PDB file of C-alpha atoms and ligand atoms in Angstrom:
ATOM      1  CA  UNK A  29      31.504 174.000 114.664  1.00 93.00           C
ATOM      2  CA  UNK A  30      28.999 171.614 113.070  1.00 98.00           C
ATOM      3  CA  UNK A  31      29.768 170.375 109.566  1.00 98.00           C
ATOM      4  CA  UNK A  32      27.266 170.848 106.755  1.00 98.00           C
ATOM      5  CA  UNK A  33      25.390 167.952 105.253  1.00 98.00           C
ATOM      6  CA  UNK A  34      22.962 168.018 102.341  1.00 99.00           C
ATOM      7  CA  UNK A  35      20.097 165.517 102.245  1.00 99.00           C
ATOM      8  CA  UNK A  36      18.553 164.456  98.933  1.00 98.00           C
ATOM      9  CA  UNK A  37      15.017 163.074  98.957  1.00 98.00           C
ATOM     10  CA  UNK A  38      12.213 162.147  96.563  1.00 98.00           C
ATOM     11  CA  UNK A  39       9.323 161.111  98.823  1.00 98.00           C
ATOM     12  CA  UNK A  40       8.055 160.461 102.322  1.00 98.00           C
ATOM     13  CA  UNK A  41      11.165 161.683 104.152  1.00 98.00           C
ATOM     14  CA  UNK A  42      11.086 159.440 107.224  1.00 98.00           C
ATOM     15  CA  UNK A  43      14.864 158.977 107.060  1.00 99.00           C
ATOM     16  CA  UNK A  44      15.240 162.726 106.682  1.00 99.00           C
ATOM     17  CA  UNK A  45      13.187 163.100 109.867  1.00 98.00           C
ATOM     18  CA  UNK A  46      15.445 160.732 111.776  1.00 98.00           C
ATOM     19  CA  UNK A  47      18.532 162.618 110.586  1.00 99.00           C
ATOM     20  CA  UNK A  48      16.948 165.929 111.630  1.00 98.00           C
ATOM     21  CA  UNK A  49      16.268 164.560 115.137  1.00 98.00           C
ATOM     22  CA  UNK A  50      19.876 163.449 115.435  1.00 98.00           C
ATOM     23  CA  UNK A  51      21.312 166.730 114.156  1.00 98.00           C
ATOM     24  CA  UNK A  52      19.201 168.624 116.707  1.00 98.00           C
ATOM     25  CA  UNK A  53      21.340 167.127 119.461  1.00 98.00           C
ATOM     26  CA  UNK A  54      24.044 169.452 120.633  1.00 97.00           C
ATOM     27  CA  UNK A  55      26.838 166.911 120.344  1.00 97.00           C
ATOM     28  CA  UNK A  56      25.987 165.703 116.845  1.00 98.00           C
ATOM     29  CA  UNK A  57      28.849 166.703 114.511  1.00 98.00           C
ATOM     30  CA  UNK A  58      26.702 167.955 111.623  1.00 98.00           C
ATOM     31  CA  UNK A  59      23.715 170.052 110.666  1.00 98.00           C
ATOM     32  CA  UNK A  60      21.549 169.824 107.565  1.00 98.00           C
ATOM     33  CA  UNK A  61      22.237 172.983 105.597  1.00 98.00           C
ATOM     34  CA  UNK A  62      20.019 172.052 102.665  1.00 99.00           C
ATOM     35  CA  UNK A  63      17.381 169.495 101.655  1.00 99.00           C
ATOM     36  CA  UNK A  64      16.912 168.918  97.938  1.00 98.00           C
ATOM     37  CA  UNK A  65      13.905 167.064  96.574  1.00 98.00           C
ATOM     38  CA  UNK A  66      13.709 165.644  93.074  1.00 98.00           C
ATOM     39  CA  UNK A  67       9.915 165.757  93.395  1.00 98.00           C
ATOM     40  CA  UNK A  68       7.868 168.799  94.269  1.00 98.00           C
ATOM     41  CA  UNK A  69       5.147 166.714  95.964  1.00 98.00           C
ATOM     42  CA  UNK A  70       7.547 164.920  98.316  1.00 98.00           C
ATOM     43  CA  UNK A  71       6.168 164.817 101.859  1.00 98.00           C
ATOM     44  CA  UNK A  72       9.723 165.202 103.095  1.00 98.00           C
ATOM     45  CA  UNK A  73       9.656 168.834 101.973  1.00 98.00           C
ATOM     46  CA  UNK A  74       7.004 169.514 104.626  1.00 98.00           C
ATOM     47  CA  UNK A  75       9.238 167.916 107.249  1.00 98.00           C
ATOM     48  CA  UNK A  76      12.121 170.173 106.223  1.00 98.00           C
ATOM     49  CA  UNK A  77       9.840 173.198 106.243  1.00 98.00           C
ATOM     50  CA  UNK A  78       8.432 172.384 109.678  1.00 98.00           C
ATOM     51  CA  UNK A  79      11.959 172.114 111.026  1.00 98.00           C
ATOM     52  CA  UNK A  80      13.030 175.389 109.405  1.00 98.00           C
ATOM     53  CA  UNK A  81      15.573 173.715 107.160  1.00 98.00           C
ATOM     54  CA  UNK A  82      16.336 175.330 103.833  1.00 98.00           C
ATOM     55  CA  UNK A  83      14.834 173.221 101.048  1.00 98.00           C
ATOM     56  CA  UNK A  84      14.607 173.344  97.270  1.00 98.00           C
ATOM     57  CA  UNK A  85      12.999 171.297  94.537  1.00 98.00           C
ATOM     58  CA  UNK A  86      15.068 170.278  91.518  1.00 98.00           C
ATOM     59  CA  UNK A  87      12.970 168.197  89.145  1.00 98.00           C
ATOM     60  CA  UNK A  88      14.610 166.554  86.167  1.00 97.00           C
ATOM     61  CA  UNK A  89      11.594 167.245  83.968  1.00 97.00           C
ATOM     62  CA  UNK A  90      12.274 170.988  84.250  1.00 97.00           C
ATOM     63  CA  UNK A  91      15.544 170.515  82.341  1.00 98.00           C
ATOM     64  CA  UNK A  92      16.046 169.575  78.733  1.00 98.00           C
ATOM     65  CA  UNK A  93      18.536 166.845  79.644  1.00 97.00           C
ATOM     66  CA  UNK A  94      20.049 164.993  82.587  1.00 96.00           C
ATOM     67  CA  UNK A  95      23.340 166.857  82.302  1.00 97.00           C
ATOM     68  CA  UNK A  96      21.667 170.219  82.898  1.00 98.00           C
ATOM     69  CA  UNK A  97      19.606 168.774  85.745  1.00 98.00           C
ATOM     70  CA  UNK A  98      22.713 167.428  87.434  1.00 98.00           C
ATOM     71  CA  UNK A  99      24.690 170.576  86.858  1.00 98.00           C
ATOM     72  CA  UNK A 100      21.974 172.543  88.670  1.00 98.00           C
ATOM     73  CA  UNK A 101      22.053 170.006  91.507  1.00 98.00           C
ATOM     74  CA  UNK A 102      25.856 170.162  91.673  1.00 98.00           C
ATOM     75  CA  UNK A 103      25.769 173.963  91.879  1.00 98.00           C
ATOM     76  CA  UNK A 104      23.246 173.978  94.712  1.00 98.00           C
ATOM     77  CA  UNK A 105      25.105 171.304  96.661  1.00 98.00           C
ATOM     78  CA  UNK A 106      28.575 172.820  96.132  1.00 98.00           C
ATOM     79  CA  UNK A 107      27.364 176.148  97.578  1.00 98.00           C
ATOM     80  CA  UNK A 108      26.892 174.383 100.909  1.00 98.00           C
ATOM     81  CA  UNK A 109      30.437 172.976 100.938  1.00 98.00           C
ATOM     82  CA  UNK A 110      29.045 169.804 102.522  1.00 98.00           C
ATOM     83  CA  UNK A 111      31.088 167.180 104.329  1.00 98.00           C
ATOM     84  CA  UNK A 112      28.511 164.566 103.315  1.00 98.00           C
ATOM     85  CA  UNK A 113      25.663 164.248 100.841  1.00 98.00           C
ATOM     86  CA  UNK A 114      23.085 161.830 102.191  1.00 99.00           C
ATOM     87  CA  UNK A 115      20.635 160.199  99.814  1.00 98.00           C
ATOM     88  CA  UNK A 116      17.493 159.367 101.760  1.00 98.00           C
ATOM     89  CA  UNK A 117      14.949 157.774  99.464  1.00 98.00           C
ATOM     90  CA  UNK A 118      16.375 159.734  96.514  1.00 98.00           C
ATOM     91  CA  UNK A 119      15.072 157.949  93.450  1.00 94.00           C
ATOM     92  CA  UNK A 120      17.445 159.242  90.769  1.00 93.00           C
ATOM     93  CA  UNK A 121      20.482 157.489  89.382  1.00 93.00           C
ATOM     94  CA  UNK A 122      23.490 159.794  89.499  1.00 96.00           C
ATOM     95  CA  UNK A 123      26.059 159.998  86.725  1.00 96.00           C
ATOM     96  CA  UNK A 124      29.805 159.494  86.949  1.00 96.00           C
ATOM     97  CA  UNK A 125      30.336 163.254  86.585  1.00 96.00           C
ATOM     98  CA  UNK A 126      28.134 163.950  89.602  1.00 97.00           C
ATOM     99  CA  UNK A 127      29.724 161.238  91.702  1.00 97.00           C
ATOM    100  CA  UNK A 128      33.275 162.304  90.859  1.00 96.00           C
ATOM    101  CA  UNK A 129      32.436 165.879  91.761  1.00 97.00           C
ATOM    102  CA  UNK A 130      31.795 164.797  95.371  1.00 97.00           C
ATOM    103  CA  UNK A 131      34.138 161.848  95.591  1.00 90.00           C
ATOM    104  CA  UNK A 132      33.692 159.674  98.718  1.00 95.00           C
ATOM    105  CA  UNK A 133      31.168 162.111 100.135  1.00 98.00           C
ATOM    106  CA  UNK A 134      27.920 160.615  98.858  1.00 98.00           C
ATOM    107  CA  UNK A 135      26.200 157.960 100.944  1.00 98.00           C
ATOM    108  CA  UNK A 136      22.885 156.153 100.570  1.00 98.00           C
ATOM    109  CA  UNK A 137      20.586 153.957 102.619  1.00 98.00           C
ATOM    110  CA  UNK A 138      19.111 150.919 100.941  1.00 98.00           C
ATOM    111  CA  UNK A 139      16.418 148.593 102.362  1.00 98.00           C
ATOM    112  CA  UNK A 140      18.197 145.259 101.943  1.00 98.00           C
ATOM    113  CA  UNK A 141      21.305 143.449 103.030  1.00 98.00           C
ATOM    114  CA  UNK A 142      23.464 144.484 100.086  1.00 98.00           C
ATOM    115  CA  UNK A 143      24.858 143.051  97.881  1.00 98.00           C
ATOM    116  CA  UNK A 144      21.535 141.162  97.926  1.00 98.00           C
ATOM    117  CA  UNK A 145      18.437 142.766  96.423  1.00 98.00           C
ATOM    118  CA  UNK A 146      19.761 145.865  94.743  1.00 98.00           C
ATOM    119  CA  UNK A 147      17.154 148.077  93.108  1.00 97.00           C
ATOM    120  CA  UNK A 148      13.432 148.239  93.822  1.00 97.00           C
ATOM    121  CA  UNK A 149      10.839 145.996  95.576  1.00 98.00           C
ATOM    122  CA  UNK A 150      13.479 144.591  97.891  1.00 98.00           C
ATOM    123  CA  UNK A 151      11.079 143.335 100.589  1.00 98.00           C
ATOM    124  CA  UNK A 152       8.820 141.551  98.160  1.00 98.00           C
ATOM    125  CA  UNK A 153      11.786 139.814  96.528  1.00 98.00           C
ATOM    126  CA  UNK A 154      13.393 138.842  99.866  1.00 98.00           C
ATOM    127  CA  UNK A 155      10.132 137.263 101.093  1.00 98.00           C
ATOM    128  CA  UNK A 156       9.493 135.471  97.792  1.00 98.00           C
ATOM    129  CA  UNK A 157      12.984 133.994  97.852  1.00 98.00           C
ATOM    130  CA  UNK A 158      12.353 132.564 101.319  1.00 98.00           C
ATOM    131  CA  UNK A 159      15.102 134.582 103.009  1.00 98.00           C
ATOM    132  CA  UNK A 160      15.366 134.265 106.765  1.00 98.00           C
ATOM    133  CA  UNK A 161      16.792 137.749 107.175  1.00 98.00           C
ATOM    134  CA  UNK A 162      16.536 141.113 105.540  1.00 98.00           C
ATOM    135  CA  UNK A 163      17.793 144.476 106.705  1.00 98.00           C
ATOM    136  CA  UNK A 164      19.283 147.744 105.583  1.00 98.00           C
ATOM    137  CA  UNK A 165      22.629 148.992 104.393  1.00 98.00           C
ATOM    138  CA  UNK A 166      24.386 152.346 104.390  1.00 98.00           C
ATOM    139  CA  UNK A 167      26.919 152.502 101.577  1.00 98.00           C
ATOM    140  CA  UNK A 168      29.009 154.874  99.507  1.00 98.00           C
ATOM    141  CA  UNK A 169      27.432 155.803  96.201  1.00 98.00           C
ATOM    142  CA  UNK A 170      29.252 154.819  93.051  1.00 95.00           C
ATOM    143  CA  UNK A 171      28.237 154.767  89.419  1.00 91.00           C
ATOM    144  CA  UNK A 172      26.857 151.280  89.704  1.00 93.00           C
ATOM    145  CA  UNK A 173      23.455 151.087  91.412  1.00 93.00           C
ATOM    146  CA  UNK A 174      23.573 150.069  95.113  1.00 95.00           C
ATOM    147  CA  UNK A 175      27.091 148.726  94.717  1.00 95.00           C
ATOM    148  CA  UNK A 176      29.499 151.059  96.555  1.00 97.00           C
ATOM    149  CA  UNK A 177      31.503 150.124  99.635  1.00 98.00           C
ATOM    150  CA  UNK A 178      29.317 149.080 102.563  1.00 98.00           C
ATOM    151  CA  UNK A 179      29.686 151.251 105.663  1.00 98.00           C
ATOM    152  CA  UNK A 180      27.070 149.769 107.994  1.00 98.00           C
ATOM    153  CA  UNK A 181      24.411 147.110 107.967  1.00 98.00           C
ATOM    154  CA  UNK A 182      21.584 145.980 110.290  1.00 98.00           C
ATOM    155  CA  UNK A 183      19.859 142.641 110.093  1.00 98.00           C
ATOM    156  CA  UNK A 184      16.135 142.008 110.655  1.00 98.00           C
ATOM    157  CA  UNK A 185      14.486 138.612 111.063  1.00 98.00           C
ATOM    158  CA  UNK A 186      11.789 137.835 108.486  1.00 98.00           C
ATOM    159  CA  UNK A 187       8.908 136.058 110.178  1.00 98.00           C
ATOM    160  CA  UNK A 188       6.670 133.638 108.228  1.00 97.00           C
ATOM    161  CA  UNK A 189       3.740 136.043 108.567  1.00 97.00           C
ATOM    162  CA  UNK A 190       5.643 139.028 107.154  1.00 98.00           C
ATOM    163  CA  UNK A 191       4.288 140.826 104.099  1.00 98.00           C
ATOM    164  CA  UNK A 192       6.335 143.363 102.106  1.00 98.00           C
ATOM    165  CA  UNK A 193       4.513 146.016 104.091  1.00 98.00           C
ATOM    166  CA  UNK A 194       5.234 144.675 107.584  1.00 98.00           C
ATOM    167  CA  UNK A 195       8.829 143.865 106.637  1.00 98.00           C
ATOM    168  CA  UNK A 196       9.301 147.336 105.232  1.00 98.00           C
ATOM    169  CA  UNK A 197       8.138 148.825 108.537  1.00 98.00           C
ATOM    170  CA  UNK A 198      10.488 146.616 110.542  1.00 98.00           C
ATOM    171  CA  UNK A 199      13.420 147.501 108.304  1.00 98.00           C
ATOM    172  CA  UNK A 200      12.540 151.193 108.311  1.00 98.00           C
ATOM    173  CA  UNK A 201      12.754 151.239 112.115  1.00 98.00           C
ATOM    174  CA  UNK A 202      16.346 150.018 111.808  1.00 98.00           C
ATOM    175  CA  UNK A 203      17.058 152.515 109.008  1.00 98.00           C
ATOM    176  CA  UNK A 204      16.085 155.362 111.302  1.00 98.00           C
ATOM    177  CA  UNK A 205      18.707 154.258 113.805  1.00 98.00           C
ATOM    178  CA  UNK A 206      21.530 153.170 111.539  1.00 98.00           C
ATOM    179  CA  UNK A 207      21.560 156.187 109.188  1.00 99.00           C
ATOM    180  CA  UNK A 208      22.075 158.975 111.760  1.00 98.00           C
ATOM    181  CA  UNK A 209      24.517 156.733 113.650  1.00 98.00           C
ATOM    182  CA  UNK A 210      26.597 156.188 110.512  1.00 98.00           C
ATOM    183  CA  UNK A 211      26.618 159.896 109.662  1.00 98.00           C
ATOM    184  CA  UNK A 212      27.765 160.621 113.194  1.00 98.00           C
ATOM    185  CA  UNK A 213      30.590 158.122 113.062  1.00 98.00           C
ATOM    186  CA  UNK A 214      31.768 159.294 109.629  1.00 98.00           C
ATOM    187  CA  UNK A 215      31.923 162.932 110.701  1.00 98.00           C
ATOM    188  CA  UNK A 216      33.200 162.655 114.284  1.00 96.00           C
TER     189      UNK A 216
HETATM  190  C1  LIG B 304      13.701 153.911 102.504  1.00 70.88           C
HETATM  191  O1  LIG B 304      13.246 152.642 102.857  1.00 70.88           O
HETATM  192  C2  LIG B 304      15.048 153.817 101.827  1.00 70.88           C
HETATM  193  O2  LIG B 304      15.855 152.809 102.328  1.00 70.88           O
HETATM  194  C3  LIG B 304      14.621 153.508 100.402  1.00 70.88           C
HETATM  195  O3  LIG B 304      13.502 154.321 100.178  1.00 70.88           O
HETATM  196  C4  LIG B 304      12.823 154.519 101.412  1.00 70.88           C
HETATM  197  C5  LIG B 304      12.644 156.004 101.595  1.00 70.88           C
HETATM  198  O4  LIG B 304      11.829 156.264 102.697  1.00 70.88           O
HETATM  199  N1  LIG B 304      15.672 153.785  99.485  1.00 70.88           N
HETATM  200  C6  LIG B 304      15.881 153.089  98.383  1.00 70.88           C
HETATM  201  O5  LIG B 304      15.157 152.163  98.025  1.00 70.88           O
HETATM  202  C7  LIG B 304      17.067 153.524  97.558  1.00 70.88           C
HETATM  203  N2  LIG B 304      17.442 152.523  96.634  1.00 70.88           N
HETATM  204  P1  LIG B 304      11.794 157.688 103.352  1.00 70.88           P
HETATM  205  O6  LIG B 304      11.497 158.689 102.232  1.00 70.88           O
HETATM  206  O7  LIG B 304      10.649 157.616 104.333  1.00 70.88           O
HETATM  207  O8  LIG B 304      13.105 157.957 104.013  1.00 70.88           O
END
């Protein structure tokens, strides 16, 4: 039987789409039982909808504090009894309480070769620093931003003509391969 995974998004949802395509294959070890968006306008919600995947919006601004927001998230995730929680462009920093609740089950994809370029605007910073390579990393989520154990990484060559936009597209192509592949290997 396929294991449950929950995917957390905040925006476009292209990684979500690549995970959906992978989970649609008969031999893939998991299915997405729930998509949660921290933003009601996220395009990724439409992707979930189109693929008939249960989806909910949990926006922090609807709660009086972060603790209540996270406790709602925890409740919704725990109901699914997921084997993995996959952050896919989820732009919220999670607290220690949240992370401990799902110990070693939360993974994230980040558009840089961690530990380099944690945080935002990774492509712009990599180009400005004159890096020869960039890439993407799948890692476990810990309290410290973009710092958990690295599970998988893919390298992309930065060409002299690259802009943050073209580099982001090149890296994203690799993200769409590496993320489903990593989920598959963790759950097989
Ligand atoms: C992806 O490039 C992902 O690596 C990045 O946000 C984008 C989401 O795109 N995540 C982070 O920067 C997390 N620190 P998507 O919504 O199309 O999957």
